[in-house]
Amino acid sequence: MKIGFTTSDRVHINAHFGAADEIDVYEISDEGYKFLETRNFNDDIQEENNESRLAPKLAALEDCTIIYVMAIGGSAAARLIKKGVTPVKARSEEEEISQVLTKLVKTLKGNPPPWLRKALQQKTSNFADEVENEATV
């Protein structure tokens, strides 16, 4: 599964979702994790309307299961959840991406907590629903 992190230094989860210029995306499984890409949103900063600034981020994260943020507004969180992406707030600006990824790998090997099982099921069922819908068209 893919997981995003709002970051300003590529080490810590230290950026607000709406203000983040970059979101680092990793692929994770119970065997480990690897960095995939940095999705940049610098060009969208000129937008004065917060809703127009959110749209490119929401669209760019549709393939992610979880997005870790320092902070996020209620509207943005609700829109992510509607797309099947679970927003998770970091414990502090000092929380490191690598530590979160290492903990998640261990958790996936064992018994994931209910919120993580639900996030995983949402993505799986959303994909299965899309495939089924395409097959019936």
mmCIF file of C-alpha atoms in Angstrom:
data_model
loop_
_atom_site.group_PDB
_atom_site.id
_atom_site.type_symbol
_atom_site.label_atom_id
_atom_site.label_comp_id
_atom_site.label_asym_id
_atom_site.label_seq_id
_atom_site.Cartn_x
_atom_site.Cartn_y
_atom_site.Cartn_z
ATOM 1 C CA MET A 1 0.000 0.000 0.000
ATOM 2 C CA LYS A 2 1.074 3.607 -0.493
ATOM 3 C CA ILE A 3 1.452 6.038 2.398
ATOM 4 C CA GLY A 4 2.005 9.800 2.156
ATOM 5 C CA PHE A 5 3.763 12.137 4.571
ATOM 6 C CA THR A 6 3.521 15.931 4.683
ATOM 7 C CA THR A 7 7.077 17.104 5.270
ATOM 8 C CA SER A 8 9.263 20.138 4.772
ATOM 9 C CA ASP A 9 12.574 18.322 5.336
ATOM 10 C CA ARG A 10 11.935 14.731 4.129
ATOM 11 C CA VAL A 11 12.767 13.456 7.627
ATOM 12 C CA HIS A 12 9.945 14.632 9.917
ATOM 13 C CA ILE A 13 6.158 14.754 9.620
ATOM 14 C CA ASN A 14 6.173 18.501 10.127
ATOM 15 C CA ALA A 15 3.854 20.165 7.609
ATOM 16 C CA HIS A 16 0.179 21.106 7.680
ATOM 17 C CA PHE A 17 -1.715 19.279 4.932
ATOM 18 C CA GLY A 18 -3.156 22.415 3.348
ATOM 19 C CA ALA A 19 0.151 24.301 3.390
ATOM 20 C CA ALA A 20 2.438 21.408 2.396
ATOM 21 C CA ASP A 21 4.541 22.067 -0.697
ATOM 22 C CA GLU A 22 5.605 18.429 -0.863
ATOM 23 C CA ILE A 23 4.200 15.049 0.084
ATOM 24 C CA ASP A 24 6.580 12.099 0.186
ATOM 25 C CA VAL A 25 5.027 8.793 -0.850
ATOM 26 C CA TYR A 26 6.274 5.375 0.241
ATOM 27 C CA GLU A 27 5.260 1.821 -0.638
ATOM 28 C CA ILE A 28 4.887 -0.356 2.450
ATOM 29 C CA SER A 29 4.145 -4.011 3.144
ATOM 30 C CA ASP A 30 4.775 -6.460 5.962
ATOM 31 C CA GLU A 31 8.195 -7.083 4.385
ATOM 32 C CA GLY A 32 9.428 -3.473 4.483
ATOM 33 C CA TYR A 33 9.101 -0.104 2.821
ATOM 34 C CA LYS A 34 10.653 1.948 0.044
ATOM 35 C CA PHE A 35 10.508 5.574 -1.031
ATOM 36 C CA LEU A 36 8.530 6.050 -4.261
ATOM 37 C CA GLU A 37 8.391 9.764 -5.020
ATOM 38 C CA THR A 38 7.885 13.302 -3.826
ATOM 39 C CA ARG A 39 4.709 14.896 -5.104
ATOM 40 C CA ASN A 40 5.205 18.655 -5.415
ATOM 41 C CA PHE A 41 2.539 21.312 -5.051
ATOM 42 C CA ASN A 42 4.666 24.488 -5.233
ATOM 43 C CA ASP A 43 2.798 25.766 -8.280
ATOM 44 C CA ASP A 44 -0.487 25.728 -6.376
ATOM 45 C CA ILE A 45 0.732 28.184 -3.718
ATOM 46 C CA GLN A 46 -0.363 31.172 -5.814
ATOM 47 C CA GLU A 47 -3.983 30.123 -5.400
ATOM 48 C CA GLU A 48 -5.714 32.322 -2.844
ATOM 49 C CA ASN A 49 -8.721 30.064 -2.425
ATOM 50 C CA ASN A 50 -7.987 27.212 0.013
ATOM 51 C CA GLU A 51 -10.415 24.914 -1.785
ATOM 52 C CA SER A 52 -8.548 25.321 -5.092
ATOM 53 C CA ARG A 53 -5.272 24.590 -3.282
ATOM 54 C CA LEU A 54 -6.712 21.369 -1.851
ATOM 55 C CA ALA A 55 -8.053 19.896 -5.086
ATOM 56 C CA PRO A 56 -4.658 18.946 -6.612
ATOM 57 C CA LYS A 57 -3.528 17.348 -3.339
ATOM 58 C CA LEU A 58 -6.723 15.353 -2.960
ATOM 59 C CA ALA A 59 -6.451 14.096 -6.532
ATOM 60 C CA ALA A 60 -2.746 13.256 -6.154
ATOM 61 C CA LEU A 61 -3.367 11.142 -3.045
ATOM 62 C CA GLU A 62 -6.209 8.944 -4.311
ATOM 63 C CA ASP A 63 -3.811 5.997 -4.624
ATOM 64 C CA CYS A 64 -2.645 6.305 -1.002
ATOM 65 C CA THR A 65 -4.179 4.387 1.887
ATOM 66 C CA ILE A 66 -2.916 6.688 4.657
ATOM 67 C CA ILE A 67 -1.569 10.248 4.800
ATOM 68 C CA TYR A 68 0.402 11.335 7.863
ATOM 69 C CA VAL A 69 0.165 15.057 8.629
ATOM 70 C CA MET A 70 1.226 17.489 11.344
ATOM 71 C CA ALA A 71 -2.228 19.078 11.145
ATOM 72 C CA ILE A 72 -5.234 19.058 8.810
ATOM 73 C CA GLY A 73 -8.469 20.987 8.558
ATOM 74 C CA GLY A 74 -11.797 19.250 9.053
ATOM 75 C CA SER A 75 -12.963 19.794 5.472
ATOM 76 C CA ALA A 76 -9.761 18.378 3.983
ATOM 77 C CA ALA A 77 -9.849 15.381 6.347
ATOM 78 C CA ALA A 78 -13.464 14.627 5.436
ATOM 79 C CA ARG A 79 -12.697 14.850 1.723
ATOM 80 C CA LEU A 80 -9.721 12.486 2.084
ATOM 81 C CA ILE A 81 -11.800 9.970 4.033
ATOM 82 C CA LYS A 82 -14.488 10.135 1.348
ATOM 83 C CA LYS A 83 -11.807 9.139 -1.189
ATOM 84 C CA GLY A 84 -10.727 6.216 1.008
ATOM 85 C CA VAL A 85 -7.563 7.897 2.329
ATOM 86 C CA THR A 86 -7.144 7.866 6.115
ATOM 87 C CA PRO A 87 -5.496 11.008 7.544
ATOM 88 C CA VAL A 88 -3.378 10.439 10.678
ATOM 89 C CA LYS A 89 -1.907 13.238 12.800
ATOM 90 C CA ALA A 90 1.718 12.942 13.863
ATOM 91 C CA ARG A 91 2.443 12.954 17.594
ATOM 92 C CA SER A 92 4.821 15.912 17.193
ATOM 93 C CA GLU A 93 6.826 17.821 14.591
ATOM 94 C CA GLU A 94 9.815 15.755 15.705
ATOM 95 C CA GLU A 95 8.223 12.430 14.711
ATOM 96 C CA GLU A 96 10.358 10.885 11.979
ATOM 97 C CA ILE A 97 8.960 9.291 8.839
ATOM 98 C CA SER A 98 11.350 6.322 9.112
ATOM 99 C CA GLN A 99 10.196 5.570 12.676
ATOM 100 C CA VAL A 100 6.526 5.566 11.630
ATOM 101 C CA LEU A 101 7.276 3.318 8.647
ATOM 102 C CA THR A 102 9.262 0.861 10.783
ATOM 103 C CA LYS A 103 6.410 0.668 13.323
ATOM 104 C CA LEU A 104 3.857 0.154 10.542
ATOM 105 C CA VAL A 105 5.858 -2.721 9.019
ATOM 106 C CA LYS A 106 5.938 -4.432 12.435
ATOM 107 C CA THR A 107 2.221 -3.775 12.896
ATOM 108 C CA LEU A 108 1.371 -5.235 9.485
ATOM 109 C CA LYS A 109 3.303 -8.407 10.377
ATOM 110 C CA GLY A 110 1.260 -8.809 13.551
ATOM 111 C CA ASN A 111 -2.297 -7.856 14.351
ATOM 112 C CA PRO A 112 -3.090 -4.367 12.983
ATOM 113 C CA PRO A 113 -5.318 -2.150 15.161
ATOM 114 C CA PRO A 114 -8.935 -1.627 14.072
ATOM 115 C CA TRP A 115 -8.299 1.773 12.414
ATOM 116 C CA LEU A 116 -5.567 0.269 10.217
ATOM 117 C CA ARG A 117 -7.629 -2.796 9.301
ATOM 118 C CA LYS A 118 -10.477 -0.482 8.323
ATOM 119 C CA ALA A 119 -8.156 1.693 6.206
ATOM 120 C CA LEU A 120 -6.794 -1.379 4.442
ATOM 121 C CA GLN A 121 -10.285 -2.778 3.817
ATOM 122 C CA GLN A 122 -11.529 0.552 2.419
ATOM 123 C CA LYS A 123 -8.832 0.641 -0.224
ATOM 124 C CA THR A 124 -9.308 -3.016 -1.114
ATOM 125 C CA SER A 125 -13.069 -2.729 -1.381
ATOM 126 C CA ASN A 126 -12.855 0.552 -3.326
ATOM 127 C CA PHE A 127 -10.545 -1.097 -5.859
ATOM 128 C CA ALA A 128 -12.709 -4.231 -6.031
ATOM 129 C CA ASP A 129 -15.818 -2.086 -6.515
ATOM 130 C CA GLU A 130 -14.120 -0.188 -9.355
ATOM 131 C CA VAL A 131 -13.107 -3.412 -11.093
ATOM 132 C CA GLU A 132 -16.602 -4.832 -10.686
ATOM 133 C CA ASN A 133 -18.158 -1.637 -12.023
ATOM 134 C CA GLU A 134 -15.842 -1.666 -15.047
ATOM 135 C CA ALA A 135 -16.688 -5.319 -15.726
ATOM 136 C CA THR A 136 -20.432 -4.620 -15.779
ATOM 137 C CA VAL A 137 -20.184 -1.619 -18.128
#
